[in-house]
PDB file of C-alpha atoms and ligand atoms in Angstrom:
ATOM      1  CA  UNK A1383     -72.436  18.485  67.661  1.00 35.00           C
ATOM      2  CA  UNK A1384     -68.731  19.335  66.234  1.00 39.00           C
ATOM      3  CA  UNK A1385     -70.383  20.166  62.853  1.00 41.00           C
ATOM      4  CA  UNK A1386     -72.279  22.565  64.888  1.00 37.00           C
ATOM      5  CA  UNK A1387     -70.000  23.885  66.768  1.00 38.00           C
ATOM      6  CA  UNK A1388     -67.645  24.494  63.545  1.00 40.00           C
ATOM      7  CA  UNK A1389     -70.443  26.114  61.665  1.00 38.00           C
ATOM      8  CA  UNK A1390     -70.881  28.435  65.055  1.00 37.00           C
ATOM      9  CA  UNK A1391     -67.250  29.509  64.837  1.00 37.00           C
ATOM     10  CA  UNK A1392     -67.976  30.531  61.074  1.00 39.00           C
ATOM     11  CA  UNK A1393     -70.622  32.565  62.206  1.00 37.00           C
ATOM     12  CA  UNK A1394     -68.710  34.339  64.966  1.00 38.00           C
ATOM     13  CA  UNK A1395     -65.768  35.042  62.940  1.00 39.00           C
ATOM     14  CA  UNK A1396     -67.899  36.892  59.692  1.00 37.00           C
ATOM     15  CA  UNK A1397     -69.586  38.794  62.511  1.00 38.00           C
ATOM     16  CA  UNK A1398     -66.289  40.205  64.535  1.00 35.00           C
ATOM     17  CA  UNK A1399     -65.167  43.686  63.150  1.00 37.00           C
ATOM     18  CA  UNK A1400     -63.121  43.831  59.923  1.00 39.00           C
ATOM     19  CA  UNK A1401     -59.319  44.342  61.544  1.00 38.00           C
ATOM     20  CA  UNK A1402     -56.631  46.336  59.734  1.00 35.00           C
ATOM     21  CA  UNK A1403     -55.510  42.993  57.728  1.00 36.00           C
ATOM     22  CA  UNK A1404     -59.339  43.050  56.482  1.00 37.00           C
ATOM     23  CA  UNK A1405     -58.863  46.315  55.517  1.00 36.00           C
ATOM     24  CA  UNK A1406     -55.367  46.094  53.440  1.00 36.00           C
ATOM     25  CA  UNK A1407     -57.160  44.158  50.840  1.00 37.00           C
ATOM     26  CA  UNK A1408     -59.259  47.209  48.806  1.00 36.00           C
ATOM     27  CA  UNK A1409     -62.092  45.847  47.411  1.00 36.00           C
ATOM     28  CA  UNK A1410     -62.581  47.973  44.191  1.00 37.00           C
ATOM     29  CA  UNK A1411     -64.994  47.035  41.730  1.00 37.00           C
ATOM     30  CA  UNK A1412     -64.754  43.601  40.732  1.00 38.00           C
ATOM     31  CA  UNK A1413     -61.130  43.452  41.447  1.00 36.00           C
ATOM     32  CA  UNK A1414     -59.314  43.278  44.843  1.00 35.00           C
ATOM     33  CA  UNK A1415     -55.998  44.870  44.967  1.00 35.00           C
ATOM     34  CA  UNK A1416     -53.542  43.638  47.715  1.00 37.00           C
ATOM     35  CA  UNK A1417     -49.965  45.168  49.278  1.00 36.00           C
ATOM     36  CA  UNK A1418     -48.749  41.914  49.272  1.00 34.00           C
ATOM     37  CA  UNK A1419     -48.044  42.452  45.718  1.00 37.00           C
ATOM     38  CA  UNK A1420     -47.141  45.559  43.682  1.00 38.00           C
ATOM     39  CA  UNK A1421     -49.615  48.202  42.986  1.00 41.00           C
ATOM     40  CA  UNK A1422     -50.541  47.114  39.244  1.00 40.00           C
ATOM     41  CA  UNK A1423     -51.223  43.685  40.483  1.00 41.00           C
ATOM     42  CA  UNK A1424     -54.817  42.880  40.330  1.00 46.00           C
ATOM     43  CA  UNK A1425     -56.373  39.714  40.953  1.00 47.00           C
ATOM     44  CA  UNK A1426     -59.709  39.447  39.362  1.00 49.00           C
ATOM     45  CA  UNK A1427     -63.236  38.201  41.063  1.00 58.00           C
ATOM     46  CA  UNK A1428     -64.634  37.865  37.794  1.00 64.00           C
ATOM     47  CA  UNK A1429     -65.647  34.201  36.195  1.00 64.00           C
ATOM     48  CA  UNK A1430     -63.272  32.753  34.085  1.00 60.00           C
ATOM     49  CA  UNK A1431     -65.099  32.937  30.157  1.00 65.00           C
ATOM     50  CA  UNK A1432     -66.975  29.346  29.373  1.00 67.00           C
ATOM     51  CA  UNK A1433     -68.152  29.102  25.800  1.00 74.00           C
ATOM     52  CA  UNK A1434     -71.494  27.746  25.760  1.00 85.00           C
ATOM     53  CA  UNK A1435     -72.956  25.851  22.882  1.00 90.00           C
ATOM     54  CA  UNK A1436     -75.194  28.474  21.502  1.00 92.00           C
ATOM     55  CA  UNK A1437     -77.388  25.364  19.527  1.00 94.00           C
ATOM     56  CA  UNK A1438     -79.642  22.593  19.876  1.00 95.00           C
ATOM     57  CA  UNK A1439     -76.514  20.023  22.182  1.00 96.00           C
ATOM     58  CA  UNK A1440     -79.458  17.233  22.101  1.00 96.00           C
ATOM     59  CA  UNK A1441     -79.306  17.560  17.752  1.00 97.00           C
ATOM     60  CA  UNK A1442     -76.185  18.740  17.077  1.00 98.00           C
ATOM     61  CA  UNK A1443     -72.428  18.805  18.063  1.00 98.00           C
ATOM     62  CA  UNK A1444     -70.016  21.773  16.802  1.00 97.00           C
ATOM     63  CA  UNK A1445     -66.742  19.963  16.491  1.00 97.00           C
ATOM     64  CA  UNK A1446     -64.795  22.893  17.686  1.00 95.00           C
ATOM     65  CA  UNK A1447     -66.693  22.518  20.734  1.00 95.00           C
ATOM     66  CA  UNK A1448     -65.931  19.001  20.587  1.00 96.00           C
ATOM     67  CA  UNK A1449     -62.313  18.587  20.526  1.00 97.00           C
ATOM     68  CA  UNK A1450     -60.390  21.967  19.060  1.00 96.00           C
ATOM     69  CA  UNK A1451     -57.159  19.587  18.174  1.00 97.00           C
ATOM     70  CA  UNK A1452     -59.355  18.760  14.882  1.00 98.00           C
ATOM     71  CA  UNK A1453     -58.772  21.619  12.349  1.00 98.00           C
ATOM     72  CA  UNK A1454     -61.917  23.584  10.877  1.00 97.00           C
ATOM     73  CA  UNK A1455     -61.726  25.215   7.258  1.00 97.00           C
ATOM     74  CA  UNK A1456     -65.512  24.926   5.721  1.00 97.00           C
ATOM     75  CA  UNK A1457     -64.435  26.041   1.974  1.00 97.00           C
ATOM     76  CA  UNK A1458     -67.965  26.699   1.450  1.00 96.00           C
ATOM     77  CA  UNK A1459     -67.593  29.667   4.111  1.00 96.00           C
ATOM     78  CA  UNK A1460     -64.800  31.243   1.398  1.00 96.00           C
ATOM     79  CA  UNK A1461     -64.720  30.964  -2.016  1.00 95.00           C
ATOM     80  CA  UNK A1462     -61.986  28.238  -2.128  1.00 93.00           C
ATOM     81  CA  UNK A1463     -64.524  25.625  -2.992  1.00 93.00           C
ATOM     82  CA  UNK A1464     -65.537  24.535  -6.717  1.00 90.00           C
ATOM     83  CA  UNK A1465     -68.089  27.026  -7.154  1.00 92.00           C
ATOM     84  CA  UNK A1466     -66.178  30.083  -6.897  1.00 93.00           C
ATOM     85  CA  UNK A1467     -68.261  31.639  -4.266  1.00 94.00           C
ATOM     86  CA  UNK A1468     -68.828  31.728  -0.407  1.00 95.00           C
ATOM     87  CA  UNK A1469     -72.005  29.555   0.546  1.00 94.00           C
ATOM     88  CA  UNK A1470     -71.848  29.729   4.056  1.00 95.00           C
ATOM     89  CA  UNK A1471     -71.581  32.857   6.616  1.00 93.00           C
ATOM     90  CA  UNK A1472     -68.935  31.475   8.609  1.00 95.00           C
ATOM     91  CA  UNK A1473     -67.035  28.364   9.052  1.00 96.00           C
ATOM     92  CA  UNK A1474     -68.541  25.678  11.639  1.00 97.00           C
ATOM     93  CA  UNK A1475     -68.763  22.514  11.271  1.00 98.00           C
ATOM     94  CA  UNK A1476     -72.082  20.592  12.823  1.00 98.00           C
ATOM     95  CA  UNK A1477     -72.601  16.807  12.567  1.00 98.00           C
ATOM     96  CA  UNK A1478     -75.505  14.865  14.778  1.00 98.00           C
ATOM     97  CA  UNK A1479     -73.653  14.177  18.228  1.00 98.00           C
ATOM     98  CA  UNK A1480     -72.542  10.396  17.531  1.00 98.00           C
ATOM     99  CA  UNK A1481     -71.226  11.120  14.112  1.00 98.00           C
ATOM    100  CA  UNK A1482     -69.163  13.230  15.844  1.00 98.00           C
ATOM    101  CA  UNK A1483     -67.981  11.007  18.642  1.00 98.00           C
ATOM    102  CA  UNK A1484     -66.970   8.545  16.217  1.00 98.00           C
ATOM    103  CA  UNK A1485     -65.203  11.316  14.452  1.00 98.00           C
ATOM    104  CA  UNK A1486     -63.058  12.471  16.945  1.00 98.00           C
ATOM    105  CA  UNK A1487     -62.074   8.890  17.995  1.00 98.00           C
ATOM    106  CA  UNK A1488     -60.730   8.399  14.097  1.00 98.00           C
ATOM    107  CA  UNK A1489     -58.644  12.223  14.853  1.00 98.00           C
ATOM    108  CA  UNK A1490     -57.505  10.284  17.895  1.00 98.00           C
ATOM    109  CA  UNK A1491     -56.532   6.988  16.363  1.00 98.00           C
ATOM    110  CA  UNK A1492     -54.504   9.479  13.832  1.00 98.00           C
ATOM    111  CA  UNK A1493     -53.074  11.890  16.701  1.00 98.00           C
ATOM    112  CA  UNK A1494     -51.116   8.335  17.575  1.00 97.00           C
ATOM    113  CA  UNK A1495     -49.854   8.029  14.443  1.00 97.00           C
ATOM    114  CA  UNK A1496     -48.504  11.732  13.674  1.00 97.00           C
ATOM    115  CA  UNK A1497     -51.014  12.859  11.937  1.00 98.00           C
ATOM    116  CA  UNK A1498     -55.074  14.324  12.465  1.00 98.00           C
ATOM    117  CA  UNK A1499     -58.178  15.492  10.546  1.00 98.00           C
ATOM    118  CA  UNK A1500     -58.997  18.988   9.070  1.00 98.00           C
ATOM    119  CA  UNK A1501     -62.642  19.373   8.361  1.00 98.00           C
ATOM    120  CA  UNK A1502     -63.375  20.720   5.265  1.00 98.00           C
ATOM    121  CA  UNK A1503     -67.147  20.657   4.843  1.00 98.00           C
ATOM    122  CA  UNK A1504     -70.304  18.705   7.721  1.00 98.00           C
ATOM    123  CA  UNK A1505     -73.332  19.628   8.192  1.00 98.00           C
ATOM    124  CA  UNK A1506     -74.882  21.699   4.622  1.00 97.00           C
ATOM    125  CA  UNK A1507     -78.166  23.268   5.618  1.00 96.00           C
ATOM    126  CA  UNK A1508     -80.990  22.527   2.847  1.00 96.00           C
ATOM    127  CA  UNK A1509     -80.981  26.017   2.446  1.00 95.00           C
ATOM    128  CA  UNK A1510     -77.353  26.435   1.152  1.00 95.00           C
ATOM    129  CA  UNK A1511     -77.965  23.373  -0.552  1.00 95.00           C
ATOM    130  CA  UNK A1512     -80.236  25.169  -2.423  1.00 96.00           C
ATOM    131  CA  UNK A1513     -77.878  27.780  -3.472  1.00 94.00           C
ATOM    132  CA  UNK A1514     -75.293  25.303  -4.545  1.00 93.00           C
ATOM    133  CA  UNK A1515     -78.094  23.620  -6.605  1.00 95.00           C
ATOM    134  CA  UNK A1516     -79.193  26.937  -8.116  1.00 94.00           C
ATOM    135  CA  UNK A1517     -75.091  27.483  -9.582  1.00 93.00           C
ATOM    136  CA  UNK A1518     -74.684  23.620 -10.465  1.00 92.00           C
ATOM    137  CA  UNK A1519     -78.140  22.302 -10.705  1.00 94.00           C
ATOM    138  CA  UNK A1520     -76.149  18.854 -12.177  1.00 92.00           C
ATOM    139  CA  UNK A1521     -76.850  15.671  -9.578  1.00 91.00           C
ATOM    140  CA  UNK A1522     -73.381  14.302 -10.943  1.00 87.00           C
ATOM    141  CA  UNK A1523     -71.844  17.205  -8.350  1.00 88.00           C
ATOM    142  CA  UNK A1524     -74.419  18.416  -6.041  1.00 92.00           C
ATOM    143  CA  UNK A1525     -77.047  16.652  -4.602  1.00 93.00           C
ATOM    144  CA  UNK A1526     -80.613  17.664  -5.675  1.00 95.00           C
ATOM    145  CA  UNK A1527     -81.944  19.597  -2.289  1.00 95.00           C
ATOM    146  CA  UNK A1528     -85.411  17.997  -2.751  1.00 94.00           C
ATOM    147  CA  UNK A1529     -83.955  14.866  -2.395  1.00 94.00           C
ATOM    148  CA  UNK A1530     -81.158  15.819   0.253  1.00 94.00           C
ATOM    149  CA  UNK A1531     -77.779  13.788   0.798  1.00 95.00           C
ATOM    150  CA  UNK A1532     -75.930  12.661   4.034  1.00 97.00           C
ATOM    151  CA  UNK A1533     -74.655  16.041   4.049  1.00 97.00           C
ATOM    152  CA  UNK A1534     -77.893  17.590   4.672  1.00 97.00           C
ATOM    153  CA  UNK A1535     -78.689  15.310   7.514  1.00 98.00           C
ATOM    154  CA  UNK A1536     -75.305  15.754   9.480  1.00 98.00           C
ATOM    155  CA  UNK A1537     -73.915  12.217   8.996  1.00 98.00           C
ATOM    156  CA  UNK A1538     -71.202  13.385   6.332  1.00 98.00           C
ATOM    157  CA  UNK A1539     -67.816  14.838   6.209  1.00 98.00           C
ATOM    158  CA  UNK A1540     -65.412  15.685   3.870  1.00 98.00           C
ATOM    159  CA  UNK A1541     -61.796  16.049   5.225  1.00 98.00           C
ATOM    160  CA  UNK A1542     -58.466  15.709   4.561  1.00 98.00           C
ATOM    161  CA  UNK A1543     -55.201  14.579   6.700  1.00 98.00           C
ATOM    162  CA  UNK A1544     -52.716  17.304   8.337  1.00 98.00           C
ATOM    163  CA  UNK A1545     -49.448  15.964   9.883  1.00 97.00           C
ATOM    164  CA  UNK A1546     -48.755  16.623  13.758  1.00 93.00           C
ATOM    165  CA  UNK A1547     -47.734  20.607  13.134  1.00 96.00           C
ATOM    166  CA  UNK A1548     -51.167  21.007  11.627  1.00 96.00           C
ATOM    167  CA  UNK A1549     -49.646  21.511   7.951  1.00 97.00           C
ATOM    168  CA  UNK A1550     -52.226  20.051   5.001  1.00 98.00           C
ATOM    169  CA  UNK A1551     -50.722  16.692   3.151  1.00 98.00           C
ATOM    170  CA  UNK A1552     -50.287  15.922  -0.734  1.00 98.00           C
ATOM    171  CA  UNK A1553     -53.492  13.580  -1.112  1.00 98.00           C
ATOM    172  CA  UNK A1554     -53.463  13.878  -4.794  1.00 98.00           C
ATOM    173  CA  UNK A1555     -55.545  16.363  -5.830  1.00 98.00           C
ATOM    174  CA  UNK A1556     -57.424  19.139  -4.112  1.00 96.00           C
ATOM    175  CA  UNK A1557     -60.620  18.621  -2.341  1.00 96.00           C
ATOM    176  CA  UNK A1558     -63.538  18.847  -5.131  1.00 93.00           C
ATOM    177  CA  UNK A1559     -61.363  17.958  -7.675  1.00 95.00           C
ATOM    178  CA  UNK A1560     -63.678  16.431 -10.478  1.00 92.00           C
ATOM    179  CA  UNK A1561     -61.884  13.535 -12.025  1.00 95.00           C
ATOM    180  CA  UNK A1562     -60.343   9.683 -11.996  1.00 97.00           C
ATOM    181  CA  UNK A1563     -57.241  10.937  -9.937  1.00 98.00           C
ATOM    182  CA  UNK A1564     -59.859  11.516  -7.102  1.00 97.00           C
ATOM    183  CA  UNK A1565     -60.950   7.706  -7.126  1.00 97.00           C
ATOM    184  CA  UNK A1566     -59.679   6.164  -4.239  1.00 97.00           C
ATOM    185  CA  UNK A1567     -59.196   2.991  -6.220  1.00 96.00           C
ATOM    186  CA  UNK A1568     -56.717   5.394  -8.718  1.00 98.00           C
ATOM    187  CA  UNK A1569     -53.461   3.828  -7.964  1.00 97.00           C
ATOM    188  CA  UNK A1570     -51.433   6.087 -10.527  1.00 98.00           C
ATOM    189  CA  UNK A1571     -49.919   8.157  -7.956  1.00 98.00           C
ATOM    190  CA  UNK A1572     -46.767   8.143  -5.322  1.00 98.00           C
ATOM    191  CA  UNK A1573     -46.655   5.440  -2.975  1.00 98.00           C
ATOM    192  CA  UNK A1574     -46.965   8.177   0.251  1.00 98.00           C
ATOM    193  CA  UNK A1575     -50.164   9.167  -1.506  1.00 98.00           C
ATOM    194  CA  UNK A1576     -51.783   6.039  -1.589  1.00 98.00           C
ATOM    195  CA  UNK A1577     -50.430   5.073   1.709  1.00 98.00           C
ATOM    196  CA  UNK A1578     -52.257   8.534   3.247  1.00 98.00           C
ATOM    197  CA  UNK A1579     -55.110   7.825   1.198  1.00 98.00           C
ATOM    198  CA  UNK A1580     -55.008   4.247   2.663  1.00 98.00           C
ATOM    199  CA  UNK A1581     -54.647   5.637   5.982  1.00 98.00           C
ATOM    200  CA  UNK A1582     -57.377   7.667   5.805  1.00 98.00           C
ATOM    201  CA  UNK A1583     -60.102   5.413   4.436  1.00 98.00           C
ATOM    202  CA  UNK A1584     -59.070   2.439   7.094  1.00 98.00           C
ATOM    203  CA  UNK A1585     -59.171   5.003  10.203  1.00 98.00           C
ATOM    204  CA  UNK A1586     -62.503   6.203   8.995  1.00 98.00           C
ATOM    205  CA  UNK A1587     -63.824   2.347   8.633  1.00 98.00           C
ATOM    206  CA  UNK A1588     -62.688   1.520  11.757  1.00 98.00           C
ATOM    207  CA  UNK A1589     -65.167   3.938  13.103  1.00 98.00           C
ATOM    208  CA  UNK A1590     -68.296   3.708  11.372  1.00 98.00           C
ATOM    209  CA  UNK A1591     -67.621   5.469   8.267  1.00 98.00           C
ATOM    210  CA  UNK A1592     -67.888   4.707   4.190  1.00 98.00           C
ATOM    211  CA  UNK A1593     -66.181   6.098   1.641  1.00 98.00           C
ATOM    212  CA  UNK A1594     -67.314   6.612  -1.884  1.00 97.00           C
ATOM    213  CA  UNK A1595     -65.966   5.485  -5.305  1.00 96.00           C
ATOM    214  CA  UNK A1596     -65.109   8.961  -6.659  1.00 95.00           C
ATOM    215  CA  UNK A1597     -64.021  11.459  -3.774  1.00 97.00           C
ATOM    216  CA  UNK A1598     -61.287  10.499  -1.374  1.00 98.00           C
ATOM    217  CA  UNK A1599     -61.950  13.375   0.833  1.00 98.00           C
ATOM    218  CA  UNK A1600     -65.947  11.990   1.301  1.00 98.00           C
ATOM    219  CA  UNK A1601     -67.234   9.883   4.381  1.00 98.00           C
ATOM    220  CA  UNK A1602     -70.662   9.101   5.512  1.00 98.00           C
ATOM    221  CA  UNK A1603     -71.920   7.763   8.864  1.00 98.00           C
ATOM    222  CA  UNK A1604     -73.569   4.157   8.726  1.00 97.00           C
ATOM    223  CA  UNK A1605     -76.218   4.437  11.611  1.00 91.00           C
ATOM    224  CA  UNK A1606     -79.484   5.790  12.351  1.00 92.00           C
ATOM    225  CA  UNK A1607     -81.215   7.400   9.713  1.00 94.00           C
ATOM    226  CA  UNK A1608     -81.092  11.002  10.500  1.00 97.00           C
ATOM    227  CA  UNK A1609     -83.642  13.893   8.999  1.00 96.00           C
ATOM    228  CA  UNK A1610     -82.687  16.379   6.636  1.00 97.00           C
ATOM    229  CA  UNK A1611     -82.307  19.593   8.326  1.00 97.00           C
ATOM    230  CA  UNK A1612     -82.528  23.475   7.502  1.00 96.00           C
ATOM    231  CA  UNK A1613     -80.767  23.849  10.874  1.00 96.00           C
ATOM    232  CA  UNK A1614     -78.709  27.406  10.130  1.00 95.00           C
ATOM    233  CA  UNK A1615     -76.378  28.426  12.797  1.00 95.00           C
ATOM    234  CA  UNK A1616     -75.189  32.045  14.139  1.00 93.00           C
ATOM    235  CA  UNK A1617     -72.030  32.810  13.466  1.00 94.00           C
ATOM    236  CA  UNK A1618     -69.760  34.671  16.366  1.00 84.00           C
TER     237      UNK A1618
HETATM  238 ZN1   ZN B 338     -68.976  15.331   0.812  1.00 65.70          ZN
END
């Protein structure tokens, strides 16, 4: 009964004649403009701007989506990258949804620590592995496309460390460099080298991840076997 009689006195009130207070507040367009404050103050009606995933949520996650503490800087969407030339449209980086999860808890483990990930290549379409393979068609740097790598089925990522103002770290050598220096088992470099490199690789483990024996900046996903995918996405 007091529901009712409090939904009544909504009623009544929308239906009694707009007073002079009513009328101070101009509705114009989508904006209302009030004397309380100055003339140039407007206070918008419209919706604050939500970014919605523009892909397949139930395949993929876009880390930037994700958690946009973790830097993004796909070399293969410039020509910073060991082929000289840009393989990508734009830089996004897509992993399957748990391979993310377990990504952004190793970025959180670092954010503790001083320190967080930069992405520098995820998710490679078949099709631009394709186009990689067609400039190095050599397995000992690119994966044949026929036969696909963890890459082209989301559950890879190669990445580096930044420290807590987002600046890149001294790992060694650059990302894609070809050689023993890249090994994380070289132990011919500075002791804050191997300790980031250390760092790195155990923060990784600790969530899922595996290295490899001859890139330090490489990780793949132990879990479900994922398809390989020629999943492109739109660039914005
Ligand atoms: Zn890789």
């Amino acid at each position: 009964m007091r529901i009712f009689y409090s939904f009544l006195l909504i009623v009544m009130s929308c239906n009694v004649p707009h007073d002079k207070s009513d009328k101070d507040h101009e509705v114009k367009g989508d904006t209302i403009t009030s004397p309380i404050f100055s003339d140039t103050v407007q206070h918008s009606l419209a919706e604050p701007e939500v970014l919605l995933p523009d892909y397949d949520t139930s395949k993929w996650t876009d880390i930037e989506y994700l958690d946009s503490t973790i830097q993004v800087d796909m070399k293969y969407a410039t020509e910073d990258n060991f082929v000289k030339a840009k393989m990508y449209e734009c830089s996004r980086c897509f992993l399957r949804p748990q391979v993310a999860l377990a990504l952004q808890a190793a970025h959180r483990d670092l954010l503790k620590q001083g320190f967080g990930l930069k992405m520098l290549d995820c998710f490679r379409p078949r099709p631009i592995q394709w186009k990689l393979w067609e400039k190095v068609p050599d397995p000992r740097y690119v994966s044949d496309p026929r036969k696909g790598s963890m890459h082209n089925r989301g559950a890879a990522v190669d990445l580096t460390l930044v420290n807590q103002l987002g600046k890149e770290l001294d790992m060694g050598t650059p990302f894609d460099f070809f050689g023993p220096e890249a090994y994380p088992a070289y132990t011919n470099l500075p002791d804050s080298i191997l300790t980031r490199r250390l760092l790195l690789t155990q923060t990784m483990e600790a969530h899922g991840f595996h290295g490899i024996r001859t890139e330090w900046w490489h990780f793949y996903f132990v879990g479900p076997s994922y398809e390989l995918s020629d999943m492109l996405w739109k660039c914005y």
